[in-house]
């Protein structure tokens, strides 16, 4: 007998439908003959997810490729002024070359790369490496900001003269009235694209700091503006965002787990950008990571003050949508699977030893977000805390369920008739905390 059947109390769960419209489906089908679509993951070189070793980097490549990711975007805020950056980049490209799977990398510069000599050294050292990503025969380079650099005169033209022709896809913020906008409207991006049209080959929308609704709208707006200008669009998908170290605001954007992931992908499938960048693979400080590492603190002692929970559920769910985006067809559901996402303390919990989280955005609730991909209807059973039991019928296909949470142990089961398909434990929800932790936990399980 399921452990759920013997528990007292039944709670009410909410089934949320996020439908991909017929228009989206037809658009995807119509694009099956388009050029190959690429999916990359932003990689913070300042963190070596499994340690600074060839085996660690090879492990990451294998995990990323298993999810359908074509390469890592090397997020570099420094170069020879912080020697671990060039040292790690060299090792990452060596790992990819030794694996022989054609995994790709390209640079995304920011901050400390305002020195032109750093740009030249990085591009000239690695731009012609066999695992460096080229497009239409040109070396791909991106940025986060850096729109104050004289790119054409000081960087791109001199590089081209030296035989390094750059395909330039920067993330330059829209700046109406001089203010950088993280989640721009169509009108803002149209003006922004027009401003840079003579310089760029495409543009990247870096949209991590936003709700799922904001991310979806800005991705659509950006791709529309770029396609109207005959430019390439690199869109983005982000699991969640909490700037835990951004004092005093410590901004938190709620994206509702699998619901928010599905909403962002629906916009991507509708807009059809040529490339996609997942934000991020391993940004431990801003919670946007997808790397399935269980315990980042094992490799980075400075993270021990606040636990980073596994984000394997986000990566596993993204795998389904990545396949949809790259093929132009919705993948059939061949195996029953379950994904869960939640914070590990109530939203109103008080941490006496910490500073407050002042800026909170989106629909923040004390719920567990469960997503199921089912071949046939099944019964979802969730135990949250000591007494709260949720049991509900879930139809075939993709479904999103919200279950009220209670402090204590968390357990998930999926049944079809009397047969247990899935049984999985999640991290406990805490009633007392000393520090705020808005890094969500996640997990997944597949029926055997």
PDB file of C-alpha atoms in Angstrom, residues 114-353:
ATOM      1  CA  UNK A 114      36.800  46.773 -21.580  1.00  0.00           C
ATOM      2  CA  UNK A 115      40.528  46.536 -22.224  1.00  0.00           C
ATOM      3  CA  UNK A 116      40.794  45.890 -25.951  1.00  0.00           C
ATOM      4  CA  UNK A 117      44.007  43.884 -25.596  1.00  0.00           C
ATOM      5  CA  UNK A 118      42.096  41.284 -23.556  1.00  0.00           C
ATOM      6  CA  UNK A 119      39.516  40.942 -26.329  1.00  0.00           C
ATOM      7  CA  UNK A 120      42.221  40.503 -28.943  1.00  0.00           C
ATOM      8  CA  UNK A 121      44.108  37.923 -26.902  1.00  0.00           C
ATOM      9  CA  UNK A 122      41.017  35.804 -26.144  1.00  0.00           C
ATOM     10  CA  UNK A 123      39.682  35.804 -29.712  1.00  0.00           C
ATOM     11  CA  UNK A 124      43.033  35.302 -31.403  1.00  0.00           C
ATOM     12  CA  UNK A 125      43.983  32.509 -29.004  1.00  0.00           C
ATOM     13  CA  UNK A 126      40.771  30.497 -29.324  1.00  0.00           C
ATOM     14  CA  UNK A 127      38.708  31.840 -32.231  1.00  0.00           C
ATOM     15  CA  UNK A 128      40.145  29.252 -34.637  1.00  0.00           C
ATOM     16  CA  UNK A 129      40.087  26.320 -32.219  1.00  0.00           C
ATOM     17  CA  UNK A 130      38.114  23.378 -33.712  1.00  0.00           C
ATOM     18  CA  UNK A 131      35.621  23.547 -30.837  1.00  0.00           C
ATOM     19  CA  UNK A 132      35.039  27.285 -31.068  1.00  0.00           C
ATOM     20  CA  UNK A 133      31.619  28.031 -32.557  1.00  0.00           C
ATOM     21  CA  UNK A 134      31.552  29.628 -35.978  1.00  0.00           C
ATOM     22  CA  UNK A 135      28.505  30.616 -37.983  1.00  0.00           C
ATOM     23  CA  UNK A 136      28.512  31.177 -41.724  1.00  0.00           C
ATOM     24  CA  UNK A 137      32.278  30.779 -41.552  1.00  0.00           C
ATOM     25  CA  UNK A 138      32.723  33.555 -38.971  1.00  0.00           C
ATOM     26  CA  UNK A 139      33.820  33.553 -35.321  1.00  0.00           C
ATOM     27  CA  UNK A 140      30.852  34.110 -32.997  1.00  0.00           C
ATOM     28  CA  UNK A 141      31.247  36.646 -30.178  1.00  0.00           C
ATOM     29  CA  UNK A 142      28.646  37.936 -27.737  1.00  0.00           C
ATOM     30  CA  UNK A 143      28.576  40.335 -24.801  1.00  0.00           C
ATOM     31  CA  UNK A 144      26.623  41.208 -21.712  1.00  0.00           C
ATOM     32  CA  UNK A 145      26.392  44.975 -21.975  1.00  0.00           C
ATOM     33  CA  UNK A 146      29.653  46.663 -23.091  1.00  0.00           C
ATOM     34  CA  UNK A 147      27.810  48.953 -25.473  1.00  0.00           C
ATOM     35  CA  UNK A 148      30.289  51.700 -24.520  1.00  0.00           C
ATOM     36  CA  UNK A 149      33.119  50.010 -26.457  1.00  0.00           C
ATOM     37  CA  UNK A 150      33.982  51.333 -29.932  1.00  0.00           C
ATOM     38  CA  UNK A 151      33.466  47.868 -31.335  1.00  0.00           C
ATOM     39  CA  UNK A 152      33.820  48.528 -35.053  1.00  0.00           C
ATOM     40  CA  UNK A 153      36.826  50.836 -34.957  1.00  0.00           C
ATOM     41  CA  UNK A 154      38.747  49.351 -32.042  1.00  0.00           C
ATOM     42  CA  UNK A 155      37.833  45.660 -32.178  1.00  0.00           C
ATOM     43  CA  UNK A 156      35.953  44.206 -35.142  1.00  0.00           C
ATOM     44  CA  UNK A 157      37.759  45.964 -38.019  1.00  0.00           C
ATOM     45  CA  UNK A 158      41.273  45.304 -36.644  1.00  0.00           C
ATOM     46  CA  UNK A 159      40.395  41.670 -35.965  1.00  0.00           C
ATOM     47  CA  UNK A 160      39.049  41.226 -39.489  1.00  0.00           C
ATOM     48  CA  UNK A 161      42.220  42.710 -40.933  1.00  0.00           C
ATOM     49  CA  UNK A 162      44.164  40.089 -38.997  1.00  0.00           C
ATOM     50  CA  UNK A 163      42.014  37.252 -40.357  1.00  0.00           C
ATOM     51  CA  UNK A 164      39.463  36.960 -37.506  1.00  0.00           C
ATOM     52  CA  UNK A 165      36.078  37.797 -38.987  1.00  0.00           C
ATOM     53  CA  UNK A 166      33.592  38.100 -36.114  1.00  0.00           C
ATOM     54  CA  UNK A 167      29.879  37.274 -36.245  1.00  0.00           C
ATOM     55  CA  UNK A 168      28.722  39.732 -33.580  1.00  0.00           C
ATOM     56  CA  UNK A 169      25.669  38.929 -31.420  1.00  0.00           C
ATOM     57  CA  UNK A 170      25.830  41.193 -28.352  1.00  0.00           C
ATOM     58  CA  UNK A 171      23.358  41.747 -25.533  1.00  0.00           C
ATOM     59  CA  UNK A 172      23.056  45.531 -25.643  1.00  0.00           C
ATOM     60  CA  UNK A 173      20.316  46.850 -23.390  1.00  0.00           C
ATOM     61  CA  UNK A 174      17.551  49.037 -24.696  1.00  0.00           C
ATOM     62  CA  UNK A 175      18.094  52.455 -23.114  1.00  0.00           C
ATOM     63  CA  UNK A 176      15.101  54.744 -23.494  1.00  0.00           C
ATOM     64  CA  UNK A 177      15.927  58.010 -21.734  1.00  0.00           C
ATOM     65  CA  UNK A 178      19.383  56.602 -21.004  1.00  0.00           C
ATOM     66  CA  UNK A 179      18.116  53.981 -18.541  1.00  0.00           C
ATOM     67  CA  UNK A 180      19.011  50.319 -19.195  1.00  0.00           C
ATOM     68  CA  UNK A 181      15.846  48.184 -19.379  1.00  0.00           C
ATOM     69  CA  UNK A 182      16.082  44.510 -18.417  1.00  0.00           C
ATOM     70  CA  UNK A 183      12.643  43.518 -19.761  1.00  0.00           C
ATOM     71  CA  UNK A 184      12.042  45.714 -22.844  1.00  0.00           C
ATOM     72  CA  UNK A 185       8.886  46.163 -24.863  1.00  0.00           C
ATOM     73  CA  UNK A 186       8.706  45.738 -28.623  1.00  0.00           C
ATOM     74  CA  UNK A 187       8.923  49.495 -29.179  1.00  0.00           C
ATOM     75  CA  UNK A 188      12.059  49.698 -27.031  1.00  0.00           C
ATOM     76  CA  UNK A 189      13.734  46.816 -28.803  1.00  0.00           C
ATOM     77  CA  UNK A 190      12.795  48.084 -32.245  1.00  0.00           C
ATOM     78  CA  UNK A 191      14.548  51.344 -31.436  1.00  0.00           C
ATOM     79  CA  UNK A 192      17.490  49.435 -29.947  1.00  0.00           C
ATOM     80  CA  UNK A 193      17.893  47.168 -32.985  1.00  0.00           C
ATOM     81  CA  UNK A 194      17.737  50.162 -35.317  1.00  0.00           C
ATOM     82  CA  UNK A 195      20.437  51.886 -33.272  1.00  0.00           C
ATOM     83  CA  UNK A 196      22.881  48.985 -33.659  1.00  0.00           C
ATOM     84  CA  UNK A 197      21.822  47.614 -37.063  1.00  0.00           C
ATOM     85  CA  UNK A 198      25.011  48.694 -38.864  1.00  0.00           C
ATOM     86  CA  UNK A 199      27.225  47.009 -36.261  1.00  0.00           C
ATOM     87  CA  UNK A 200      25.599  43.722 -35.270  1.00  0.00           C
ATOM     88  CA  UNK A 201      24.776  40.511 -37.119  1.00  0.00           C
ATOM     89  CA  UNK A 202      22.210  39.640 -34.484  1.00  0.00           C
ATOM     90  CA  UNK A 203      21.406  40.430 -30.880  1.00  0.00           C
ATOM     91  CA  UNK A 204      20.952  38.509 -27.656  1.00  0.00           C
ATOM     92  CA  UNK A 205      18.175  39.130 -25.148  1.00  0.00           C
ATOM     93  CA  UNK A 206      19.653  38.556 -21.688  1.00  0.00           C
ATOM     94  CA  UNK A 207      16.503  38.270 -19.605  1.00  0.00           C
ATOM     95  CA  UNK A 208      17.241  36.334 -16.414  1.00  0.00           C
ATOM     96  CA  UNK A 209      16.001  38.995 -13.992  1.00  0.00           C
ATOM     97  CA  UNK A 210      12.279  38.796 -14.633  1.00  0.00           C
ATOM     98  CA  UNK A 211       9.105  36.849 -14.061  1.00  0.00           C
ATOM     99  CA  UNK A 212       8.027  34.176 -16.529  1.00  0.00           C
ATOM    100  CA  UNK A 213       5.506  36.597 -18.004  1.00  0.00           C
ATOM    101  CA  UNK A 214       8.154  39.294 -18.460  1.00  0.00           C
ATOM    102  CA  UNK A 215      10.670  36.883 -19.962  1.00  0.00           C
ATOM    103  CA  UNK A 216       8.106  35.550 -22.405  1.00  0.00           C
ATOM    104  CA  UNK A 217       6.955  38.993 -23.534  1.00  0.00           C
ATOM    105  CA  UNK A 218      10.462  40.395 -23.951  1.00  0.00           C
ATOM    106  CA  UNK A 219      11.721  37.332 -25.829  1.00  0.00           C
ATOM    107  CA  UNK A 220       8.831  37.694 -28.274  1.00  0.00           C
ATOM    108  CA  UNK A 221       9.351  41.443 -28.626  1.00  0.00           C
ATOM    109  CA  UNK A 222      13.091  41.108 -29.193  1.00  0.00           C
ATOM    110  CA  UNK A 223      12.839  38.352 -31.791  1.00  0.00           C
ATOM    111  CA  UNK A 224      10.118  40.235 -33.669  1.00  0.00           C
ATOM    112  CA  UNK A 225      12.216  43.411 -33.811  1.00  0.00           C
ATOM    113  CA  UNK A 226      15.307  41.514 -34.944  1.00  0.00           C
ATOM    114  CA  UNK A 227      13.553  39.505 -37.627  1.00  0.00           C
ATOM    115  CA  UNK A 228      11.957  42.641 -39.034  1.00  0.00           C
ATOM    116  CA  UNK A 229      15.476  44.043 -39.360  1.00  0.00           C
ATOM    117  CA  UNK A 230      16.716  40.795 -40.969  1.00  0.00           C
ATOM    118  CA  UNK A 231      18.952  40.075 -37.984  1.00  0.00           C
ATOM    119  CA  UNK A 232      19.567  36.861 -36.055  1.00  0.00           C
ATOM    120  CA  UNK A 233      17.856  36.487 -32.688  1.00  0.00           C
ATOM    121  CA  UNK A 234      19.340  34.693 -29.696  1.00  0.00           C
ATOM    122  CA  UNK A 235      16.613  34.382 -27.068  1.00  0.00           C
ATOM    123  CA  UNK A 236      16.908  33.172 -23.480  1.00  0.00           C
ATOM    124  CA  UNK A 237      15.174  30.916 -20.961  1.00  0.00           C
ATOM    125  CA  UNK A 238      15.819  31.203 -17.226  1.00  0.00           C
ATOM    126  CA  UNK A 239      14.674  28.901 -14.392  1.00  0.00           C
ATOM    127  CA  UNK A 240      14.489  31.476 -11.582  1.00  0.00           C
ATOM    128  CA  UNK A 241      16.339  34.544 -10.368  1.00  0.00           C
ATOM    129  CA  UNK A 242      17.415  35.560  -6.890  1.00  0.00           C
ATOM    130  CA  UNK A 243      20.290  37.986  -6.458  1.00  0.00           C
ATOM    131  CA  UNK A 244      21.165  36.827  -2.951  1.00  0.00           C
ATOM    132  CA  UNK A 245      24.262  39.020  -2.831  1.00  0.00           C
ATOM    133  CA  UNK A 246      22.644  42.127  -4.378  1.00  0.00           C
ATOM    134  CA  UNK A 247      22.379  44.168  -1.214  1.00  0.00           C
ATOM    135  CA  UNK A 248      20.259  45.894  -0.151  1.00  0.00           C
ATOM    136  CA  UNK A 249      17.424  44.855  -2.530  1.00  0.00           C
ATOM    137  CA  UNK A 250      18.314  41.154  -2.995  1.00  0.00           C
ATOM    138  CA  UNK A 251      15.875  40.891  -5.906  1.00  0.00           C
ATOM    139  CA  UNK A 252      13.769  37.749  -6.198  1.00  0.00           C
ATOM    140  CA  UNK A 253      11.655  36.911  -9.265  1.00  0.00           C
ATOM    141  CA  UNK A 254       9.199  34.017  -8.901  1.00  0.00           C
ATOM    142  CA  UNK A 255       8.872  31.901 -12.071  1.00  0.00           C
ATOM    143  CA  UNK A 256       6.707  29.053 -10.719  1.00  0.00           C
ATOM    144  CA  UNK A 257       8.887  26.060 -11.578  1.00  0.00           C
ATOM    145  CA  UNK A 258       7.679  24.011 -14.525  1.00  0.00           C
ATOM    146  CA  UNK A 259       4.828  26.434 -15.190  1.00  0.00           C
ATOM    147  CA  UNK A 260       7.225  29.283 -15.847  1.00  0.00           C
ATOM    148  CA  UNK A 261       9.504  27.072 -17.903  1.00  0.00           C
ATOM    149  CA  UNK A 262       6.593  26.011 -20.122  1.00  0.00           C
ATOM    150  CA  UNK A 263       5.400  29.616 -20.483  1.00  0.00           C
ATOM    151  CA  UNK A 264       8.816  30.815 -21.631  1.00  0.00           C
ATOM    152  CA  UNK A 265       9.131  27.959 -24.111  1.00  0.00           C
ATOM    153  CA  UNK A 266       5.669  28.637 -25.532  1.00  0.00           C
ATOM    154  CA  UNK A 267       6.869  32.151 -26.409  1.00  0.00           C
ATOM    155  CA  UNK A 268      10.077  30.743 -27.924  1.00  0.00           C
ATOM    156  CA  UNK A 269       8.182  28.245 -30.072  1.00  0.00           C
ATOM    157  CA  UNK A 270       5.897  31.024 -31.266  1.00  0.00           C
ATOM    158  CA  UNK A 271       8.646  33.555 -32.057  1.00  0.00           C
ATOM    159  CA  UNK A 272      11.157  31.077 -33.537  1.00  0.00           C
ATOM    160  CA  UNK A 273      14.521  32.704 -32.713  1.00  0.00           C
ATOM    161  CA  UNK A 274      17.475  31.093 -34.476  1.00  0.00           C
ATOM    162  CA  UNK A 275      19.465  30.471 -31.302  1.00  0.00           C
ATOM    163  CA  UNK A 276      18.666  30.062 -27.628  1.00  0.00           C
ATOM    164  CA  UNK A 277      20.834  30.613 -24.572  1.00  0.00           C
ATOM    165  CA  UNK A 278      19.869  28.991 -21.292  1.00  0.00           C
ATOM    166  CA  UNK A 279      20.580  31.268 -18.348  1.00  0.00           C
ATOM    167  CA  UNK A 280      22.672  29.716 -16.924  1.00  0.00           C
ATOM    168  CA  UNK A 281      24.603  26.489 -16.511  1.00  0.00           C
ATOM    169  CA  UNK A 282      26.357  27.384 -13.253  1.00  0.00           C
ATOM    170  CA  UNK A 283      25.667  30.834 -11.818  1.00  0.00           C
ATOM    171  CA  UNK A 284      25.601  29.850  -8.160  1.00  0.00           C
ATOM    172  CA  UNK A 285      25.237  33.441  -6.967  1.00  0.00           C
ATOM    173  CA  UNK A 286      22.076  34.367  -8.904  1.00  0.00           C
ATOM    174  CA  UNK A 287      20.256  31.001  -8.780  1.00  0.00           C
ATOM    175  CA  UNK A 288      19.756  30.678 -12.540  1.00  0.00           C
ATOM    176  CA  UNK A 289      21.790  27.489 -12.811  1.00  0.00           C
ATOM    177  CA  UNK A 290      20.781  24.290 -14.597  1.00  0.00           C
ATOM    178  CA  UNK A 291      23.874  22.196 -13.872  1.00  0.00           C
ATOM    179  CA  UNK A 292      22.677  19.021 -12.102  1.00  0.00           C
ATOM    180  CA  UNK A 293      25.489  19.109  -9.524  1.00  0.00           C
ATOM    181  CA  UNK A 294      24.011  18.042  -6.171  1.00  0.00           C
ATOM    182  CA  UNK A 295      26.278  20.090  -3.927  1.00  0.00           C
ATOM    183  CA  UNK A 296      28.189  23.046  -5.436  1.00  0.00           C
ATOM    184  CA  UNK A 297      29.806  23.691  -2.044  1.00  0.00           C
ATOM    185  CA  UNK A 298      31.753  20.456  -2.505  1.00  0.00           C
ATOM    186  CA  UNK A 299      33.813  22.292  -5.105  1.00  0.00           C
ATOM    187  CA  UNK A 300      33.482  25.879  -3.795  1.00  0.00           C
ATOM    188  CA  UNK A 301      33.930  26.324  -0.091  1.00  0.00           C
ATOM    189  CA  UNK A 302      32.717  29.933  -0.249  1.00  0.00           C
ATOM    190  CA  UNK A 303      29.188  28.673  -0.975  1.00  0.00           C
ATOM    191  CA  UNK A 304      28.779  26.871   2.322  1.00  0.00           C
ATOM    192  CA  UNK A 305      27.092  29.807   4.066  1.00  0.00           C
ATOM    193  CA  UNK A 306      23.881  29.176   2.116  1.00  0.00           C
ATOM    194  CA  UNK A 307      22.887  25.910   0.502  1.00  0.00           C
ATOM    195  CA  UNK A 308      22.348  25.770  -3.266  1.00  0.00           C
ATOM    196  CA  UNK A 309      19.794  23.083  -3.996  1.00  0.00           C
ATOM    197  CA  UNK A 310      19.816  20.727  -6.992  1.00  0.00           C
ATOM    198  CA  UNK A 311      18.301  22.127 -10.182  1.00  0.00           C
ATOM    199  CA  UNK A 312      18.210  18.789 -11.965  1.00  0.00           C
ATOM    200  CA  UNK A 313      14.437  19.066 -12.371  1.00  0.00           C
ATOM    201  CA  UNK A 314      14.801  22.242 -14.413  1.00  0.00           C
ATOM    202  CA  UNK A 315      17.423  20.715 -16.705  1.00  0.00           C
ATOM    203  CA  UNK A 316      15.402  17.521 -17.212  1.00  0.00           C
ATOM    204  CA  UNK A 317      12.224  19.430 -18.111  1.00  0.00           C
ATOM    205  CA  UNK A 318      14.110  21.771 -20.452  1.00  0.00           C
ATOM    206  CA  UNK A 319      15.364  18.717 -22.340  1.00  0.00           C
ATOM    207  CA  UNK A 320      11.842  18.060 -23.620  1.00  0.00           C
ATOM    208  CA  UNK A 321      11.370  21.625 -24.873  1.00  0.00           C
ATOM    209  CA  UNK A 322      14.846  21.788 -26.355  1.00  0.00           C
ATOM    210  CA  UNK A 323      13.971  18.802 -28.544  1.00  0.00           C
ATOM    211  CA  UNK A 324      10.711  20.499 -29.549  1.00  0.00           C
ATOM    212  CA  UNK A 325      12.475  23.738 -30.472  1.00  0.00           C
ATOM    213  CA  UNK A 326      15.286  22.088 -32.423  1.00  0.00           C
ATOM    214  CA  UNK A 327      13.114  19.692 -34.432  1.00  0.00           C
ATOM    215  CA  UNK A 328      10.070  21.932 -34.929  1.00  0.00           C
ATOM    216  CA  UNK A 329       7.790  19.110 -33.765  1.00  0.00           C
ATOM    217  CA  UNK A 330       6.375  18.354 -30.342  1.00  0.00           C
ATOM    218  CA  UNK A 331       8.132  15.197 -29.103  1.00  0.00           C
ATOM    219  CA  UNK A 332       5.852  12.288 -28.258  1.00  0.00           C
ATOM    220  CA  UNK A 333       5.687  11.408 -24.580  1.00  0.00           C
ATOM    221  CA  UNK A 334       7.093   7.897 -24.444  1.00  0.00           C
ATOM    222  CA  UNK A 335       7.725   7.666 -20.703  1.00  0.00           C
ATOM    223  CA  UNK A 336       5.780   8.918 -17.688  1.00  0.00           C
ATOM    224  CA  UNK A 337       7.743  11.534 -15.748  1.00  0.00           C
ATOM    225  CA  UNK A 338       7.294  13.909 -12.849  1.00  0.00           C
ATOM    226  CA  UNK A 339       9.131  17.156 -12.005  1.00  0.00           C
ATOM    227  CA  UNK A 340       8.848  19.263  -8.837  1.00  0.00           C
ATOM    228  CA  UNK A 341       9.998  22.725  -7.767  1.00  0.00           C
ATOM    229  CA  UNK A 342       9.624  24.695  -4.532  1.00  0.00           C
ATOM    230  CA  UNK A 343      11.262  26.926  -1.948  1.00  0.00           C
ATOM    231  CA  UNK A 344      12.418  25.231   1.225  1.00  0.00           C
ATOM    232  CA  UNK A 345      10.898  27.702   3.675  1.00  0.00           C
ATOM    233  CA  UNK A 346       7.599  29.635   3.791  1.00  0.00           C
ATOM    234  CA  UNK A 347       7.583  33.028   2.082  1.00  0.00           C
ATOM    235  CA  UNK A 348       6.868  34.815   5.366  1.00  0.00           C
ATOM    236  CA  UNK A 349       9.503  32.988   7.402  1.00  0.00           C
ATOM    237  CA  UNK A 350      11.729  35.310   9.430  1.00  0.00           C
ATOM    238  CA  UNK A 351      15.499  34.871   9.421  1.00  0.00           C
ATOM    239  CA  UNK A 352      16.861  36.651  12.515  1.00  0.00           C
ATOM    240  CA  UNK A 353      20.495  36.530  11.361  1.00  0.00           C
TER     241      UNK A 353
END
